[in-house]
């Protein structure tokens, strides 16, 4: 019996050992290696060549990027070197009457740009754009606005100054948050700035020609209204100016030493017939002298005749709006233009398609931007429908 048990145990042990595969490691089954799959590598896309901006070939060297030198920088409005306190701040645009009972104006000769356009009654009104006004105590007389003047002022990013009713065509526009206006307290002005205005005694003048903008009051009003004096980052300079010590002479163009926006006789109904304004070019100083009603247009501030380096005729479509003879002019879009500089005539076009806060730009017949000579500019809005009366010789 004992022997049988041993045999039985041995048999069970061997059976178990065989099932467990013995004491060695169980061999792994042979595996067939998977074939390597070649993944196609896509070639890197070729970089498209960067198209370089075509080099602009100018007829004359021009002011490119402005830089500060000894605290001065070239003005965006005249191209002349002025203190950065002047050239880096917004200008002011002041509405000034131009009819005979309002003359003489005060401070007009100090404006960098003077914009002239017809209003009701077939007279013209001025909007003088000042950047260098610190030495003035006042500017004026000041009159009311028209919407087309506001649209021109916003193109210069100017602080707009006027004294007069804002209705019926100005109220909505002038009170927009992005139109910086310093206006006397009159009907239609929502945020008046009375501290900026006062009356000046002018014996023999109607009261409407006695209201003036006072500069210290203007500064207080701008601070109170929290307007920003700095230009916007997207600011576009209005003109392309010749570089220092360069005169854009346009020697191949026709001469013009006498310029009549309303014709020599001044009898047209396009706004320039009432007081017969004209400009006379002086070759010795390259300036245009302004005359009106046969007399020199004198600035009461310094007794000087008003002069500019450039005169522009900007032709705009005009319409009569109502029975009161209020006018409308299209100062956006495009139209014909004539630029007078250095005693020469440059015929071309103007264009303004980039919104209210960019200015009109002026081009010659080849589509090249006209190069202005450094100095002040007078822009006459010519009523296109009366453009045939314009004369120069």
CSV table of C-alpha atoms in Angstrom, one decimal, residues 20-387:
chain,number,residue,atom,x,y,z
A,20,UNK,CA,2.8,24.2,-15.9
A,21,UNK,CA,5.5,23.9,-18.5
A,22,UNK,CA,8.2,22.9,-16.0
A,23,UNK,CA,10.3,25.3,-14.2
A,24,UNK,CA,11.7,27.1,-17.3
A,25,UNK,CA,10.2,30.3,-19.0
A,26,UNK,CA,7.5,29.5,-21.5
A,27,UNK,CA,8.8,30.2,-25.0
A,28,UNK,CA,7.0,33.1,-26.8
A,29,UNK,CA,5.3,32.3,-30.0
A,30,UNK,CA,7.2,33.4,-33.1
A,31,UNK,CA,5.6,36.5,-34.7
A,32,UNK,CA,5.9,37.6,-38.3
A,33,UNK,CA,7.2,41.2,-38.4
A,34,UNK,CA,4.7,43.6,-39.9
A,35,UNK,CA,5.9,45.1,-43.2
A,36,UNK,CA,7.0,48.7,-43.0
A,37,UNK,CA,4.6,51.1,-44.6
A,38,UNK,CA,6.2,54.0,-46.3
A,39,UNK,CA,4.3,57.2,-45.6
A,40,UNK,CA,4.7,59.7,-48.4
A,41,UNK,CA,6.2,63.0,-47.3
A,42,UNK,CA,4.4,65.9,-48.8
A,43,UNK,CA,6.8,68.6,-50.0
A,44,UNK,CA,6.6,71.9,-48.1
A,45,UNK,CA,4.6,74.5,-50.0
A,46,UNK,CA,6.8,77.0,-51.8
A,47,UNK,CA,6.5,80.4,-50.3
A,48,UNK,CA,4.8,82.9,-52.5
A,49,UNK,CA,7.0,85.7,-53.4
A,50,UNK,CA,6.2,88.9,-51.5
A,51,UNK,CA,5.2,91.6,-53.9
A,52,UNK,CA,7.2,94.7,-53.2
A,53,UNK,CA,5.4,98.0,-53.3
A,54,UNK,CA,6.3,99.8,-56.5
A,55,UNK,CA,8.7,102.6,-55.8
A,56,UNK,CA,7.0,105.9,-56.2
A,57,UNK,CA,9.0,108.3,-58.4
A,58,UNK,CA,8.3,111.9,-57.4
A,59,UNK,CA,8.8,114.9,-59.6
A,60,UNK,CA,10.4,116.6,-56.5
A,61,UNK,CA,11.8,115.5,-53.2
A,62,UNK,CA,9.0,115.6,-50.6
A,63,UNK,CA,8.6,115.4,-46.8
A,64,UNK,CA,8.4,111.8,-45.9
A,65,UNK,CA,8.3,110.7,-42.2
A,66,UNK,CA,8.3,113.5,-39.7
A,67,UNK,CA,11.1,113.6,-37.1
A,68,UNK,CA,11.7,115.8,-34.1
A,69,UNK,CA,14.8,117.9,-34.3
A,70,UNK,CA,15.7,120.2,-31.4
A,71,UNK,CA,12.1,120.3,-30.2
A,72,UNK,CA,10.7,121.1,-33.6
A,73,UNK,CA,8.9,119.1,-36.3
A,74,UNK,CA,7.5,119.8,-39.7
A,75,UNK,CA,3.9,120.8,-39.7
A,76,UNK,CA,1.3,118.5,-41.2
A,77,UNK,CA,-0.6,121.6,-42.4
A,78,UNK,CA,2.2,123.7,-43.9
A,79,UNK,CA,5.3,121.6,-44.0
A,80,UNK,CA,7.2,124.3,-42.1
A,81,UNK,CA,9.3,123.6,-39.0
A,82,UNK,CA,7.4,124.5,-35.8
A,83,UNK,CA,7.5,123.6,-32.1
A,84,UNK,CA,6.2,120.1,-31.4
A,85,UNK,CA,3.7,121.7,-29.0
A,86,UNK,CA,2.1,123.1,-32.1
A,87,UNK,CA,2.6,120.4,-34.7
A,88,UNK,CA,1.5,117.4,-32.6
A,89,UNK,CA,-1.8,118.8,-31.4
A,90,UNK,CA,-5.1,119.1,-33.1
A,91,UNK,CA,-5.8,122.4,-34.9
A,92,UNK,CA,-8.9,124.5,-34.4
A,93,UNK,CA,-11.3,125.3,-37.2
A,94,UNK,CA,-13.0,128.7,-36.7
A,95,UNK,CA,-16.0,129.9,-38.7
A,96,UNK,CA,-15.4,133.5,-39.9
A,97,UNK,CA,-17.8,135.7,-41.9
A,98,UNK,CA,-16.3,137.1,-45.2
A,99,UNK,CA,-18.9,139.6,-46.3
A,100,UNK,CA,-18.0,143.3,-46.4
A,101,UNK,CA,-19.8,144.4,-43.2
A,102,UNK,CA,-17.7,141.9,-41.2
A,103,UNK,CA,-14.3,143.1,-42.3
A,104,UNK,CA,-11.6,143.3,-41.2
A,105,UNK,CA,-11.2,139.9,-39.7
A,106,UNK,CA,-8.9,139.4,-36.7
A,107,UNK,CA,-6.2,136.7,-36.8
A,108,UNK,CA,-6.9,135.4,-40.3
A,109,UNK,CA,-3.3,135.7,-41.5
A,110,UNK,CA,-2.2,133.3,-38.8
A,111,UNK,CA,-4.3,130.4,-40.1
A,112,UNK,CA,-2.4,127.5,-41.8
A,113,UNK,CA,-5.3,126.7,-44.0
A,114,UNK,CA,-8.3,128.8,-45.1
A,115,UNK,CA,-11.3,127.1,-46.5
A,116,UNK,CA,-13.9,129.2,-48.4
A,117,UNK,CA,-17.3,128.2,-49.6
A,118,UNK,CA,-20.6,129.8,-50.6
A,119,UNK,CA,-23.5,130.1,-48.2
A,120,UNK,CA,-27.0,131.6,-48.6
A,121,UNK,CA,-27.3,135.0,-50.2
A,122,UNK,CA,-24.5,134.1,-52.6
A,123,UNK,CA,-21.7,135.2,-50.4
A,124,UNK,CA,-18.9,133.1,-49.1
A,125,UNK,CA,-17.9,132.2,-45.6
A,126,UNK,CA,-14.5,131.2,-44.3
A,127,UNK,CA,-13.3,128.4,-42.1
A,128,UNK,CA,-9.8,129.2,-40.8
A,129,UNK,CA,-7.7,126.2,-39.6
A,130,UNK,CA,-5.2,127.3,-36.9
A,131,UNK,CA,-2.4,125.2,-35.4
A,132,UNK,CA,-0.3,128.1,-34.2
A,133,UNK,CA,-2.7,130.3,-32.2
A,134,UNK,CA,-0.9,130.7,-28.8
A,135,UNK,CA,0.1,134.3,-29.5
A,136,UNK,CA,-3.4,135.3,-30.4
A,137,UNK,CA,-5.7,136.7,-27.8
A,138,UNK,CA,-8.8,136.2,-30.0
A,139,UNK,CA,-10.0,135.2,-33.4
A,140,UNK,CA,-13.0,136.5,-35.2
A,141,UNK,CA,-15.6,137.6,-35.7
A,142,UNK,CA,-17.2,134.2,-35.4
A,143,UNK,CA,-20.3,133.0,-37.2
A,144,UNK,CA,-22.5,130.0,-37.6
A,145,UNK,CA,-21.8,126.6,-39.2
A,146,UNK,CA,-22.9,124.8,-42.2
A,147,UNK,CA,-22.7,121.0,-42.4
A,148,UNK,CA,-20.2,120.9,-45.3
A,149,UNK,CA,-17.8,123.0,-43.2
A,150,UNK,CA,-18.0,120.5,-40.4
A,151,UNK,CA,-17.2,117.7,-42.7
A,152,UNK,CA,-14.1,119.5,-44.0
A,153,UNK,CA,-13.0,120.3,-40.4
A,154,UNK,CA,-13.3,116.6,-39.3
A,155,UNK,CA,-11.0,115.8,-42.2
A,156,UNK,CA,-8.3,117.8,-40.5
A,157,UNK,CA,-9.3,116.3,-37.1
A,158,UNK,CA,-9.8,119.9,-35.9
A,159,UNK,CA,-11.7,121.2,-32.9
A,160,UNK,CA,-14.6,123.0,-34.5
A,161,UNK,CA,-15.6,126.5,-33.3
A,162,UNK,CA,-18.7,128.4,-34.3
A,163,UNK,CA,-21.3,130.8,-33.0
A,164,UNK,CA,-24.8,130.6,-34.5
A,165,UNK,CA,-28.0,128.5,-34.8
A,166,UNK,CA,-27.4,124.8,-35.4
A,167,UNK,CA,-30.8,124.2,-36.9
A,168,UNK,CA,-32.0,122.9,-39.2
A,169,UNK,CA,-29.1,121.1,-41.0
A,170,UNK,CA,-26.3,121.1,-38.5
A,171,UNK,CA,-27.7,120.0,-35.1
A,172,UNK,CA,-27.5,116.2,-35.5
A,173,UNK,CA,-24.0,116.3,-37.0
A,174,UNK,CA,-22.3,118.8,-34.7
A,175,UNK,CA,-23.5,117.0,-31.6
A,176,UNK,CA,-22.2,113.6,-32.5
A,177,UNK,CA,-19.7,112.3,-29.9
A,178,UNK,CA,-16.8,112.2,-32.3
A,179,UNK,CA,-17.2,115.8,-33.5
A,180,UNK,CA,-15.2,117.9,-31.1
A,181,UNK,CA,-17.0,121.3,-31.1
A,182,UNK,CA,-16.6,124.4,-29.0
A,183,UNK,CA,-19.8,126.2,-29.7
A,184,UNK,CA,-21.6,129.2,-28.2
A,185,UNK,CA,-24.8,128.5,-26.3
A,186,UNK,CA,-27.4,128.8,-29.1
A,187,UNK,CA,-30.4,126.8,-30.2
A,188,UNK,CA,-29.4,123.3,-31.3
A,189,UNK,CA,-26.1,123.1,-29.4
A,190,UNK,CA,-26.3,120.4,-26.7
A,191,UNK,CA,-23.0,121.0,-24.9
A,192,UNK,CA,-22.3,124.7,-25.2
A,193,UNK,CA,-19.0,126.4,-24.3
A,194,UNK,CA,-19.9,130.0,-23.5
A,195,UNK,CA,-16.6,130.5,-21.6
A,196,UNK,CA,-14.9,130.5,-25.0
A,197,UNK,CA,-16.7,133.5,-26.5
A,198,UNK,CA,-17.3,137.2,-25.8
A,199,UNK,CA,-18.4,140.4,-27.6
A,200,UNK,CA,-16.0,143.0,-28.8
A,201,UNK,CA,-17.0,146.6,-29.3
A,202,UNK,CA,-17.0,147.4,-33.0
A,203,UNK,CA,-18.7,150.8,-33.5
A,204,UNK,CA,-20.8,150.8,-36.7
A,205,UNK,CA,-20.9,147.0,-36.9
A,206,UNK,CA,-24.0,144.9,-36.5
A,207,UNK,CA,-24.1,142.8,-33.4
A,208,UNK,CA,-23.7,139.6,-35.4
A,209,UNK,CA,-20.2,140.7,-36.3
A,210,UNK,CA,-19.1,141.4,-32.7
A,211,UNK,CA,-18.7,137.8,-31.4
A,212,UNK,CA,-15.2,136.5,-31.0
A,213,UNK,CA,-13.4,133.3,-29.9
A,214,UNK,CA,-11.1,134.1,-27.0
A,215,UNK,CA,-8.1,131.8,-26.8
A,216,UNK,CA,-7.8,131.4,-23.0
A,217,UNK,CA,-11.6,130.6,-22.9
A,218,UNK,CA,-11.1,128.1,-25.7
A,219,UNK,CA,-8.4,126.2,-23.7
A,220,UNK,CA,-10.7,126.1,-20.6
A,221,UNK,CA,-13.6,124.8,-22.6
A,222,UNK,CA,-11.5,122.0,-24.2
A,223,UNK,CA,-10.3,120.9,-20.8
A,224,UNK,CA,-13.9,121.0,-19.4
A,225,UNK,CA,-15.3,119.1,-22.3
A,226,UNK,CA,-12.4,116.6,-21.9
A,227,UNK,CA,-11.4,116.7,-25.6
A,228,UNK,CA,-8.1,115.1,-26.6
A,229,UNK,CA,-5.6,117.5,-28.1
A,230,UNK,CA,-3.6,114.7,-29.7
A,231,UNK,CA,-4.1,113.6,-33.3
A,232,UNK,CA,-5.7,110.2,-33.7
A,233,UNK,CA,-3.4,107.3,-34.5
A,234,UNK,CA,-5.0,107.0,-37.9
A,235,UNK,CA,-4.4,110.7,-38.8
A,236,UNK,CA,-3.8,111.4,-42.5
A,237,UNK,CA,-1.9,114.6,-43.4
A,238,UNK,CA,-3.9,116.6,-45.9
A,239,UNK,CA,-1.1,117.6,-48.3
A,240,UNK,CA,2.1,116.3,-49.8
A,241,UNK,CA,4.8,119.0,-49.3
A,242,UNK,CA,8.0,119.6,-51.1
A,243,UNK,CA,11.1,118.9,-49.0
A,244,UNK,CA,13.2,121.7,-47.4
A,245,UNK,CA,15.0,124.0,-49.8
A,246,UNK,CA,13.0,122.6,-52.7
A,247,UNK,CA,10.5,124.6,-54.8
A,248,UNK,CA,8.0,122.6,-56.8
A,249,UNK,CA,8.3,124.8,-59.8
A,250,UNK,CA,6.2,122.9,-62.4
A,251,UNK,CA,8.1,124.7,-65.1
A,252,UNK,CA,6.3,122.9,-67.9
A,253,UNK,CA,2.9,124.0,-66.7
A,254,UNK,CA,1.1,127.2,-67.7
A,255,UNK,CA,1.6,130.4,-65.8
A,256,UNK,CA,-1.2,132.0,-63.7
A,257,UNK,CA,-0.5,135.2,-61.8
A,258,UNK,CA,-4.1,136.4,-61.4
A,259,UNK,CA,-6.7,134.0,-60.1
A,260,UNK,CA,-10.5,134.7,-60.0
A,261,UNK,CA,-12.7,132.0,-58.3
A,262,UNK,CA,-15.8,133.9,-59.5
A,263,UNK,CA,-14.5,135.2,-62.8
A,264,UNK,CA,-12.9,138.5,-63.6
A,265,UNK,CA,-16.2,140.4,-63.7
A,266,UNK,CA,-17.4,138.6,-60.5
A,267,UNK,CA,-21.0,138.6,-61.7
A,268,UNK,CA,-21.8,134.9,-61.4
A,269,UNK,CA,-24.3,133.4,-58.9
A,270,UNK,CA,-21.9,130.8,-57.6
A,271,UNK,CA,-21.0,132.6,-54.4
A,272,UNK,CA,-18.0,134.5,-55.5
A,273,UNK,CA,-19.7,137.3,-57.3
A,274,UNK,CA,-20.8,139.6,-54.4
A,275,UNK,CA,-17.3,140.8,-53.3
A,276,UNK,CA,-15.2,139.9,-56.3
A,277,UNK,CA,-12.3,138.1,-54.6
A,278,UNK,CA,-9.1,137.3,-56.4
A,279,UNK,CA,-5.5,136.3,-55.8
A,280,UNK,CA,-2.3,137.9,-57.2
A,281,UNK,CA,0.9,136.0,-57.4
A,282,UNK,CA,4.2,137.7,-56.4
A,283,UNK,CA,7.2,136.0,-58.1
A,284,UNK,CA,9.7,137.6,-55.6
A,285,UNK,CA,8.4,135.8,-52.6
A,286,UNK,CA,6.3,133.0,-54.3
A,287,UNK,CA,3.2,134.1,-52.4
A,288,UNK,CA,-0.4,134.7,-53.5
A,289,UNK,CA,-1.9,138.0,-52.1
A,290,UNK,CA,-5.7,138.0,-51.4
A,291,UNK,CA,-7.9,140.9,-52.6
A,292,UNK,CA,-11.6,141.5,-52.2
A,293,UNK,CA,-13.8,144.2,-53.6
A,294,UNK,CA,-10.7,145.7,-55.2
A,295,UNK,CA,-8.9,146.1,-51.9
A,296,UNK,CA,-6.3,144.2,-50.1
A,297,UNK,CA,-7.8,141.7,-47.6
A,298,UNK,CA,-6.1,142.9,-44.4
A,299,UNK,CA,-5.8,141.2,-41.0
A,300,UNK,CA,-6.7,143.5,-38.2
A,301,UNK,CA,-4.3,141.6,-35.9
A,302,UNK,CA,-1.1,142.8,-37.6
A,303,UNK,CA,-2.2,145.0,-40.4
A,304,UNK,CA,-0.8,142.6,-43.0
A,305,UNK,CA,-2.4,141.5,-46.2
A,306,UNK,CA,-3.4,137.9,-46.2
A,307,UNK,CA,-1.0,135.7,-48.2
A,308,UNK,CA,-0.7,132.0,-48.9
A,309,UNK,CA,1.7,129.7,-50.8
A,310,UNK,CA,-0.9,127.6,-52.5
A,311,UNK,CA,-4.4,128.2,-53.8
A,312,UNK,CA,-6.8,125.3,-54.6
A,313,UNK,CA,-10.1,125.3,-56.5
A,314,UNK,CA,-12.0,122.3,-55.4
A,315,UNK,CA,-15.1,121.7,-57.6
A,316,UNK,CA,-18.1,120.3,-55.7
A,317,UNK,CA,-21.7,119.6,-56.7
A,318,UNK,CA,-24.0,122.1,-55.0
A,319,UNK,CA,-27.7,122.3,-54.4
A,320,UNK,CA,-30.2,124.8,-52.9
A,321,UNK,CA,-31.9,123.1,-50.0
A,322,UNK,CA,-34.9,125.2,-49.2
A,323,UNK,CA,-36.7,128.5,-49.7
A,324,UNK,CA,-34.2,130.2,-47.3
A,325,UNK,CA,-31.5,129.5,-49.9
A,326,UNK,CA,-29.5,127.2,-47.6
A,327,UNK,CA,-27.0,125.3,-49.6
A,328,UNK,CA,-25.5,121.8,-49.7
A,329,UNK,CA,-22.2,120.8,-51.2
A,330,UNK,CA,-20.7,117.4,-51.7
A,331,UNK,CA,-17.3,117.4,-50.0
A,332,UNK,CA,-16.9,113.6,-50.2
A,333,UNK,CA,-16.3,111.5,-53.3
A,334,UNK,CA,-14.4,113.1,-56.1
A,335,UNK,CA,-14.3,115.9,-58.5
A,336,UNK,CA,-12.2,118.3,-60.6
A,337,UNK,CA,-9.5,120.5,-59.0
A,338,UNK,CA,-7.0,123.1,-59.9
A,339,UNK,CA,-3.9,123.8,-57.8
A,340,UNK,CA,-2.0,127.0,-58.1
A,341,UNK,CA,1.5,127.1,-56.7
A,342,UNK,CA,4.7,128.9,-57.7
A,343,UNK,CA,2.8,130.9,-60.2
A,344,UNK,CA,1.8,127.7,-62.1
A,345,UNK,CA,-1.4,125.9,-62.9
A,346,UNK,CA,-1.8,122.1,-62.1
A,347,UNK,CA,-5.2,120.8,-63.4
A,348,UNK,CA,-6.4,117.5,-61.9
A,349,UNK,CA,-8.8,116.0,-59.5
A,350,UNK,CA,-9.6,115.5,-55.8
A,351,UNK,CA,-10.7,112.4,-54.0
A,352,UNK,CA,-12.1,111.7,-50.6
A,353,UNK,CA,-13.5,108.2,-50.1
A,354,UNK,CA,-12.1,107.1,-46.7
A,355,UNK,CA,-14.6,108.7,-44.4
A,356,UNK,CA,-15.3,111.8,-42.5
A,357,UNK,CA,-12.0,111.8,-40.6
A,358,UNK,CA,-9.7,111.8,-43.6
A,359,UNK,CA,-9.1,114.8,-45.9
A,360,UNK,CA,-9.5,115.3,-49.6
A,361,UNK,CA,-6.3,114.5,-51.6
A,362,UNK,CA,-5.3,116.2,-54.8
A,363,UNK,CA,-3.9,114.5,-57.9
A,364,UNK,CA,-2.7,115.7,-61.3
A,365,UNK,CA,-3.9,114.4,-64.7
A,366,UNK,CA,-1.5,111.5,-64.5
A,367,UNK,CA,-3.0,110.4,-61.1
A,368,UNK,CA,0.1,111.4,-59.1
A,369,UNK,CA,-0.5,113.3,-55.9
A,370,UNK,CA,0.2,117.0,-56.4
A,371,UNK,CA,3.2,118.3,-54.5
A,372,UNK,CA,2.4,121.5,-52.6
A,373,UNK,CA,5.1,124.1,-51.8
A,374,UNK,CA,5.6,124.7,-48.0
A,375,UNK,CA,3.5,127.4,-46.5
A,376,UNK,CA,-0.2,128.2,-46.1
A,377,UNK,CA,-3.0,127.1,-48.4
A,378,UNK,CA,-6.3,128.7,-49.4
A,379,UNK,CA,-9.0,126.3,-50.6
A,380,UNK,CA,-12.0,127.7,-52.6
A,381,UNK,CA,-15.0,125.4,-52.8
A,382,UNK,CA,-16.1,126.0,-56.4
A,383,UNK,CA,-19.8,125.3,-57.0
A,384,UNK,CA,-19.4,122.9,-59.9
A,385,UNK,CA,-22.5,124.1,-61.7
A,386,UNK,CA,-20.9,127.6,-61.9
A,387,UNK,CA,-17.4,126.4,-62.6
